[in-house]
Short mmCIF file of C-alpha atoms and ligand atoms in Angstrom, two decimals:
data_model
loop_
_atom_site.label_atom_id
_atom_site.label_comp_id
_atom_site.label_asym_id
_atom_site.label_seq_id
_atom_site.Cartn_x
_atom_site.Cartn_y
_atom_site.Cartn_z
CA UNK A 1 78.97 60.81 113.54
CA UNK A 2 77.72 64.10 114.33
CA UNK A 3 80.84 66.84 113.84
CA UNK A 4 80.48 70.29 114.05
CA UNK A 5 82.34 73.06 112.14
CA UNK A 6 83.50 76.35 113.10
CA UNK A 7 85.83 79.08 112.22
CA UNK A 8 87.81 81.84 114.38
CA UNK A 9 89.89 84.45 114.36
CA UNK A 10 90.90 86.60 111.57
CA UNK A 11 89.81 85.46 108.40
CA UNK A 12 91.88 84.00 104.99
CA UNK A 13 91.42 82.71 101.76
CA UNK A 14 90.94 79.16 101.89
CA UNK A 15 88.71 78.71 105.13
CA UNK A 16 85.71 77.62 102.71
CA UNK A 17 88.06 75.31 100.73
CA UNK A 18 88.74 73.29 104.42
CA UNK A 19 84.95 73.64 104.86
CA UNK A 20 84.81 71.85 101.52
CA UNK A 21 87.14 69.16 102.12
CA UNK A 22 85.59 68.35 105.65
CA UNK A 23 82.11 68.18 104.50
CA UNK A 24 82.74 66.38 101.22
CA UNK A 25 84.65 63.31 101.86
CA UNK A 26 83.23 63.05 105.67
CA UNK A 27 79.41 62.68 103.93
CA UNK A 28 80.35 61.04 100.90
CA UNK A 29 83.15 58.47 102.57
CA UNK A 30 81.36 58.16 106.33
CA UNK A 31 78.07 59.43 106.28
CA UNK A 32 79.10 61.93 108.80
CA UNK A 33 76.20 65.06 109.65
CA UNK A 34 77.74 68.29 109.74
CA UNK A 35 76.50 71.23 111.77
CA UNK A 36 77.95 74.81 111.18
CA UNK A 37 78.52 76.91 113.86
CA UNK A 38 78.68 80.59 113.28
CA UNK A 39 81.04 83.33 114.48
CA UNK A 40 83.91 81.25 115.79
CA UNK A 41 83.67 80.44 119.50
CA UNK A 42 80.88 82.59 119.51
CA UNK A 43 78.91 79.92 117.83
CA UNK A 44 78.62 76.67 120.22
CA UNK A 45 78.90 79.69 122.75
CA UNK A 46 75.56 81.32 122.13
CA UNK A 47 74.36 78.07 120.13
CA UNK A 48 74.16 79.79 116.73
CA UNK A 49 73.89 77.48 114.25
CA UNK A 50 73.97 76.95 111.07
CA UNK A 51 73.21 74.34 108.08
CA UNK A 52 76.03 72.46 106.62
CA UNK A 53 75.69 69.57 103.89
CA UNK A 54 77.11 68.85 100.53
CA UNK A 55 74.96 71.43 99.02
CA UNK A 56 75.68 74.21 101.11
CA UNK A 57 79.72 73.41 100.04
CA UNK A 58 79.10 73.22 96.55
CA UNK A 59 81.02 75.81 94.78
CA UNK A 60 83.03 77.06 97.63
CA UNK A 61 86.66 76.47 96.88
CA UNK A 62 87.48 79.56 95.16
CA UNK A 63 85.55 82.08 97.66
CA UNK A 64 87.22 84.41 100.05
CA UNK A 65 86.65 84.31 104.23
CA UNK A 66 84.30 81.96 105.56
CA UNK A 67 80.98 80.79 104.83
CA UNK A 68 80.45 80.38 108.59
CA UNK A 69 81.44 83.66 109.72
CA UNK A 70 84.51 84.28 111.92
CA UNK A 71 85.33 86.20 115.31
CA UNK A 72 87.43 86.83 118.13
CA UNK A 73 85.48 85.41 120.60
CA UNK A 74 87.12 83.64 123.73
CA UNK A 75 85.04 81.79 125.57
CA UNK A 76 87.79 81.81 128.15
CA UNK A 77 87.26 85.70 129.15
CA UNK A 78 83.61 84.92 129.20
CA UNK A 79 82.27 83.59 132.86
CA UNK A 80 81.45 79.58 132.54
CA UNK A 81 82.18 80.47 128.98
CA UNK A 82 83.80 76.94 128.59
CA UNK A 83 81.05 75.14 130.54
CA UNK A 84 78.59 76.54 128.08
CA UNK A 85 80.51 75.79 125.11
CA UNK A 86 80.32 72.13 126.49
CA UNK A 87 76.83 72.13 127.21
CA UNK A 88 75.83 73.44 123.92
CA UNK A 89 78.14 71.15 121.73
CA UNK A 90 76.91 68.02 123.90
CA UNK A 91 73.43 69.08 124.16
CA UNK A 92 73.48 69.28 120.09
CA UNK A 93 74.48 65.66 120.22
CA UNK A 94 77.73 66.40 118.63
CA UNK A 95 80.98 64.08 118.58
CA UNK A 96 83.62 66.22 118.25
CA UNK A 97 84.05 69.94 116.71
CA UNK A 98 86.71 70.59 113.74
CA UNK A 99 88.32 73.96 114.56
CA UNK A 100 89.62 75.93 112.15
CA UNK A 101 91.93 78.91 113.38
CA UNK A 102 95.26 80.39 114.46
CA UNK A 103 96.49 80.24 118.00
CA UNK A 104 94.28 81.78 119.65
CA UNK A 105 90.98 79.39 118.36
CA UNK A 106 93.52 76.90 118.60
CA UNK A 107 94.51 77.84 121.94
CA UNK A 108 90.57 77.29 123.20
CA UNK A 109 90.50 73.61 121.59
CA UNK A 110 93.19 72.51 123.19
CA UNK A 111 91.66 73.52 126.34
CA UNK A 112 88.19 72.41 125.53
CA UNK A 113 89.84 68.92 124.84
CA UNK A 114 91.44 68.95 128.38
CA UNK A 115 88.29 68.83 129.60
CA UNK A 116 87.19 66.02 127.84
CA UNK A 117 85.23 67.68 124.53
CA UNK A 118 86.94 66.45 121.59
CA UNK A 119 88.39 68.56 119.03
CA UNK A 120 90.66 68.61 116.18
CA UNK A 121 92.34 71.75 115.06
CA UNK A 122 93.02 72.91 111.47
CA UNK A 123 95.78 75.45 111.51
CA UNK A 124 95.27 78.58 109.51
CA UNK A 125 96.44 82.52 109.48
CA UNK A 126 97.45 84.57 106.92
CA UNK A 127 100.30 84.95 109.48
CA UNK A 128 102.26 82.10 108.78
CA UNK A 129 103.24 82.27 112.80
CA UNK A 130 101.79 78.83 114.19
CA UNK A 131 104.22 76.35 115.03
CA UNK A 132 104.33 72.69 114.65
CA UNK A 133 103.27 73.49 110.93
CA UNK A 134 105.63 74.22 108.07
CA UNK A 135 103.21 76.79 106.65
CA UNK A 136 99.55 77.93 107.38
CA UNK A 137 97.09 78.24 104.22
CA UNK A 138 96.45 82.16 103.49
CA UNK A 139 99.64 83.11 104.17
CA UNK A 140 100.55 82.20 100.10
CA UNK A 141 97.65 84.60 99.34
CA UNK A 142 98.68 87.16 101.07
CA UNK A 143 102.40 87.20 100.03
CA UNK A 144 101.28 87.08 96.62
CA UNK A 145 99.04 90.67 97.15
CA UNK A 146 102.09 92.17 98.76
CA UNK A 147 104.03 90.91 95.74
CA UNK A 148 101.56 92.28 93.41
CA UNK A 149 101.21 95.44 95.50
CA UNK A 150 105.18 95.68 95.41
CA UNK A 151 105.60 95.04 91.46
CA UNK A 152 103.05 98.24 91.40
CA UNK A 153 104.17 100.55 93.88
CA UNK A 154 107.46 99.98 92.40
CA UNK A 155 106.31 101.94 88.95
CA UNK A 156 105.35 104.93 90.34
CA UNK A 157 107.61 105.09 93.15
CA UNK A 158 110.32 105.17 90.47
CA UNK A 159 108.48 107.97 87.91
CA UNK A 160 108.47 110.52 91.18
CA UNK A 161 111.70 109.77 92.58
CA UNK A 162 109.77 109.00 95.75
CA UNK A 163 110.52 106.67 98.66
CA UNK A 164 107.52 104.30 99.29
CA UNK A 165 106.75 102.82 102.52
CA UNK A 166 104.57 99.48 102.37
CA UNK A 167 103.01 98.40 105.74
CA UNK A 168 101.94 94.70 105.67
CA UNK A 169 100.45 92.18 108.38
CA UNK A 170 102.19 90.50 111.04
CA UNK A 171 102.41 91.68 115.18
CA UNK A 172 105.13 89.32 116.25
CA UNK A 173 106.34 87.81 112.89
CA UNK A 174 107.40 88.99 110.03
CA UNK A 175 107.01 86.29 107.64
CA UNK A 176 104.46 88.09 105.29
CA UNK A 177 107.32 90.88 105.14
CA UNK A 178 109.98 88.72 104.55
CA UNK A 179 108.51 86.79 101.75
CA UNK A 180 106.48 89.62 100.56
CA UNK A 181 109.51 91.67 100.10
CA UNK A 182 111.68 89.13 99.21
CA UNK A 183 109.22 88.32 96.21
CA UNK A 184 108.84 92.15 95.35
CA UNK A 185 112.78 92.82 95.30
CA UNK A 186 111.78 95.51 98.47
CA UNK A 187 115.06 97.17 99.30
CA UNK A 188 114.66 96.80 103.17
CA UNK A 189 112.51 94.53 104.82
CA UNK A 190 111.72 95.62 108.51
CA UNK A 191 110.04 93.00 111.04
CA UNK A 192 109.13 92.85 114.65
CA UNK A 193 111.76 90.14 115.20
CA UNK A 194 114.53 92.88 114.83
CA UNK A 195 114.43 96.55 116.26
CA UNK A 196 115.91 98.55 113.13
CA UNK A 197 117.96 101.53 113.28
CA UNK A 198 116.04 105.06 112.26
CA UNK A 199 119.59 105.99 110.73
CA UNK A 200 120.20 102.92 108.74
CA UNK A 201 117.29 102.85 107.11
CA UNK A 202 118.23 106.38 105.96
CA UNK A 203 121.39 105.47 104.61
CA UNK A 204 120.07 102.55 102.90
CA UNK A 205 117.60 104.99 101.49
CA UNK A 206 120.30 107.68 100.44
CA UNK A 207 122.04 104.44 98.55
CA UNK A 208 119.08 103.86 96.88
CA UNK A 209 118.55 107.11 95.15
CA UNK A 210 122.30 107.92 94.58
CA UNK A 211 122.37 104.27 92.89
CA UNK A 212 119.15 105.53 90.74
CA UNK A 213 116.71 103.75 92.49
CA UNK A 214 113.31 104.78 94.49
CA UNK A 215 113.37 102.74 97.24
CA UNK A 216 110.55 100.89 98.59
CA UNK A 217 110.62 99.55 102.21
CA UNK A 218 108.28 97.02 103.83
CA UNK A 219 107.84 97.26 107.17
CA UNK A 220 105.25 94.46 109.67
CA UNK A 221 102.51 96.00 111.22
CA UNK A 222 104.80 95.47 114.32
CA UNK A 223 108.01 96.27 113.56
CA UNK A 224 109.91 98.83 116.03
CA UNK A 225 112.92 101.13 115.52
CA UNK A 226 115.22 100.63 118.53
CA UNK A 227 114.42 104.01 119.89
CA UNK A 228 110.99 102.55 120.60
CA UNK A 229 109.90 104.90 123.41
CA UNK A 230 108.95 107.63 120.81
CA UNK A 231 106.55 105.20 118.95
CA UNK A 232 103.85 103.90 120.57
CA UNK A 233 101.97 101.73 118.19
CA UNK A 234 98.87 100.31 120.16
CA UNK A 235 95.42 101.17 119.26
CA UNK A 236 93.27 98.95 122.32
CA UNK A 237 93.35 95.30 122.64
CA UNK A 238 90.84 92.22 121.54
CA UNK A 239 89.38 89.60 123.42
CA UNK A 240 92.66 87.23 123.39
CA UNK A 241 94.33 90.53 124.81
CA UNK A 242 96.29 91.32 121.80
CA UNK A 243 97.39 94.89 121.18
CA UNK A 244 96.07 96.59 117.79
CA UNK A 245 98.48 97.37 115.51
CA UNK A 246 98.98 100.54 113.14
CA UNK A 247 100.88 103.26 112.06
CA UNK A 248 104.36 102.17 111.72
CA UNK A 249 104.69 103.17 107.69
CA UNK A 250 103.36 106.49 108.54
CA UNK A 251 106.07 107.35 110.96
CA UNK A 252 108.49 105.98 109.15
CA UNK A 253 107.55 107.54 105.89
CA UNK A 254 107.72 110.85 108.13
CA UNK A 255 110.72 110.80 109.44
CA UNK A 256 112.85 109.47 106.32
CA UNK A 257 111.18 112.72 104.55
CA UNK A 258 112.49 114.62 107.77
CA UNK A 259 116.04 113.55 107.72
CA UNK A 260 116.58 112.36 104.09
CA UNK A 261 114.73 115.62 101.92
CA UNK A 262 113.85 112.54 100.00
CA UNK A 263 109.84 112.72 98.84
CA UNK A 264 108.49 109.39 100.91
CA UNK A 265 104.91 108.20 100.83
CA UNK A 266 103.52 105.30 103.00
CA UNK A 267 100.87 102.93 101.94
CA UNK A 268 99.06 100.09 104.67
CA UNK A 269 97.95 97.48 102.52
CA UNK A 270 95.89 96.32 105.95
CA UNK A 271 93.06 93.63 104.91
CA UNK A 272 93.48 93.74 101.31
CA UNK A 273 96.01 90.70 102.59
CA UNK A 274 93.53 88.28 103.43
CA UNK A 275 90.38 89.03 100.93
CA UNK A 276 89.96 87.33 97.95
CA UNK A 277 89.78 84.32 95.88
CA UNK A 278 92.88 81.73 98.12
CA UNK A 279 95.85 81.04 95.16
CA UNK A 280 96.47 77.39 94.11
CA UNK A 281 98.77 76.97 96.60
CA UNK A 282 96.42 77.34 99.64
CA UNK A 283 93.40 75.95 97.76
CA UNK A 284 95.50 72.45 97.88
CA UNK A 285 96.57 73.21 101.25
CA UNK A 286 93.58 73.66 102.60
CA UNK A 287 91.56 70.99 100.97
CA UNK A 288 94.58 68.42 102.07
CA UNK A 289 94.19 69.71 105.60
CA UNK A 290 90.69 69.47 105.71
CA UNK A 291 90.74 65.94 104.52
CA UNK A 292 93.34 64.50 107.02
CA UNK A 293 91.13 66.47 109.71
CA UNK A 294 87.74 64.91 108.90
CA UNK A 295 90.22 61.00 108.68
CA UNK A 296 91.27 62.34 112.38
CA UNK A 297 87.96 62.87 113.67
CA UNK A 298 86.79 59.94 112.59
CA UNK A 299 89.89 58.16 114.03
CA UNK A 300 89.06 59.79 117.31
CA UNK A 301 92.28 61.09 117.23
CA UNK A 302 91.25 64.41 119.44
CA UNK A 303 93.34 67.15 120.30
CA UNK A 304 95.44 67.18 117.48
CA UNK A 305 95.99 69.43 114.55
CA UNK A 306 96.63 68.84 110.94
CA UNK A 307 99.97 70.02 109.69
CA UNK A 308 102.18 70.48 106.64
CA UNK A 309 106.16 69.20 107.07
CA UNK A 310 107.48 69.19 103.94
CA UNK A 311 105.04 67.60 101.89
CA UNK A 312 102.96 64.80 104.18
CA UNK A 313 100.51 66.42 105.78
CA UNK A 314 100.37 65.24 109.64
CA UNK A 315 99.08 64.94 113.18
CA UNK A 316 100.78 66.94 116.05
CA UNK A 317 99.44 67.59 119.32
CA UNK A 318 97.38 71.30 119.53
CA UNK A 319 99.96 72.05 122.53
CA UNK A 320 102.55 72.25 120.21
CA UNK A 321 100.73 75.09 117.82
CA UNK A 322 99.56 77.09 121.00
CA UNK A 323 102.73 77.07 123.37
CA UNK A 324 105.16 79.00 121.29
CA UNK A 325 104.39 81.46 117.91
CA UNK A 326 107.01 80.62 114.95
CA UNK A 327 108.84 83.60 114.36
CA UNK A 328 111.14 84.44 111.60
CA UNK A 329 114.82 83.49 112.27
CA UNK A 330 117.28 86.05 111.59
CA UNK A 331 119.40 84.03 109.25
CA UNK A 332 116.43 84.31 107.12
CA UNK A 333 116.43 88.23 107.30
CA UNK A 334 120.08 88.31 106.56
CA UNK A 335 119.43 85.82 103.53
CA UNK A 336 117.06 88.06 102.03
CA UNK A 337 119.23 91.24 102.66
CA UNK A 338 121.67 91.32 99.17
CA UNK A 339 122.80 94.74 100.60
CA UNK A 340 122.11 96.46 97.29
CA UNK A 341 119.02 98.63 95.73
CA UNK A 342 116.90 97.45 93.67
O1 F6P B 1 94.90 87.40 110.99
C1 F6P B 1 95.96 87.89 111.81
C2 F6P B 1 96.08 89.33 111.57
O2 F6P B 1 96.14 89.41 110.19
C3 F6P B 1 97.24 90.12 112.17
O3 F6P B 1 98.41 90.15 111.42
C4 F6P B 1 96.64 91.49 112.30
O4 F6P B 1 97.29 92.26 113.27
C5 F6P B 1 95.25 91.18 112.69
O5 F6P B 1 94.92 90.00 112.02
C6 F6P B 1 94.22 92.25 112.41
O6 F6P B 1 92.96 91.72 112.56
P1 F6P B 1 91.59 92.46 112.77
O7 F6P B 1 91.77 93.89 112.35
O8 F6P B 1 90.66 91.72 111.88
O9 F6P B 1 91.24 92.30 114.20
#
């Protein structure tokens, strides 16, 4: 078989371990050809291609982002975008393509397969938002920076008697928060999930220092204080029509400094979350993905996506990845809330 390979979306660590996997075992156990495509959608879009063979994969599994390049292309927004894509894959003499991405890639295979191009999905975001999976590789990565970031900001947060706010990843979830701050003992974890209250947080801060403690806060890139019509936090939108994120620590920071006297600095740890070298957890993830989803293209089993539940990793259906995000549940907010600093 002829399969080719691409990658979308925003990158993570452990894209080039699924590259690995795919290429490895389809050569060595099928004979399979592989062809990269470069850029995400952009690739079979535009035809950009790109060589992909055993040695090309050799030595990959630790490396950061993608060896194919990643982007937000939709062929959707493009005119006869889809059509092309077709042509191009076809006219390559390709089987079927293994997509790796978050719902949005995701969201394009499941539409190219509709139409009769077959594709198998590999579910990834630093995110940790896609349903249908019980978590995405990258997103272990990334909690362990904020972790690390937290242990850190911790230290000198306390030797200035300063509040520290700690922006992190995530527009509609707030699972990098949650298990980022959970990890990092943060004493408030703020997600889009839940609209906080500006006064809360100030009391919770006040606690915090009367109990002896500098108290650090981690907020998602999209969380919202109820009184949302005084912050406006979009910056533009991408090509899936996604607002652009930013700011929230700042404001935050600003206005606990405003009402509390209390010294607060804000820090956006931005893409520091998904660079890097993937942690052992997501390099097995990944690689276990990318085997089942080389067995499922060679199965013919199109239009599915590799998933984790509990420790099998499965088949589901790309519809049920793409139709709904997974979004933190607020029994998981309260569990991580021990209602004390420190
Ligand atoms: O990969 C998903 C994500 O990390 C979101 O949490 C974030 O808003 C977005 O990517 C930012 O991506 P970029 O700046 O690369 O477009």
């Amino acid at each position: 078989m002829r399969i080719g390979l691409l990658t979308g979306g925003g990158d993570c660590p452990g894209l080039n371990a699924v590259i690995r996997a795919v290429v490895l075992r389809g050569t060595r156990e099928w004979g399979h050809e592989f062809i990269g495509y470069q850029d995400g959608w952009k690739g079979p879009l535009e035809n950009l291609t790109t060589e992909l063979d055993v040695d090309r994969v050799r030595g990959i599994l630790t490396e950061g982002g993608t060896i194919l390049g990643s982007s937000r292309t939709n062929p959707e927004a493009v005119d006869g975008g889809i059509e092309a894509v077709i042509e191009n894959v076809r006219g390559a003499g390709i089987d079927g393509l293994v997509a790796i991405g978050g719902d949005d890639t995701l969201g394009v295979a499941r539409v190219l397969t509709d139409r009769g191009l077959g594709v198998i999905g590999v579910p990834k975001t630093i995110d940790n938002d896609l349903n249908a999976t019980d978590y995405t590789f990258g997103f272990d990565t990334a909690v362990n920076i904020v972790m690390d970031s937290l242990d850190r900001l911790r230290t000198t947060g306390a030797s200035h008697h300063r509040a520290l706010v700690v922006e992190v990843m995530g527009r509609h979830a707030g699972w990098i928060a949650l298990h980022g701050g959970m990890a990092g003992g943060a004493d408030l974890i703020l997600v889009p999930e839940e609209k906080f209250n500006l006064e809360e947080v100030c009391e919770r801060v006040e606690a915090a220092f009367s109990a002896g403690v500098a108290p650090l806060i981690v907020a998602s890139e999209g969380a919202m204080p109820l009184e949302g019509s005084e912050w406006t936090a979009a910056e533009g939108t991408d090509a899936f029509g996604h607002i652009r994120l930013g700011g929230i620590a700042k404001w935050l920071a600003d206005q606990i400094e405003e009402k509390t006297g209390h010294e607060t600095r804000s820090v956006v740890l931005g893409h520091l979350q998904r660079g890097g070298t993937p942690t052992a957890f997501d390099r097995v993830l990944a690689t276990r993905l990318g085997y089942r989803a080389i067995e499922a293209a060679t199965a013919g089993d199109w239009g599915n996506m590799t998933t984790l539940r509990g420790t099998s990793i499965e088949l589901a259906p790309l519809a049920d990845a793409v139709d709904e995000s997974k979004i933190v549940p607020l029994e998981r907010l309260r569990e991580a809330d021990n209602g004390y600093p420190g």
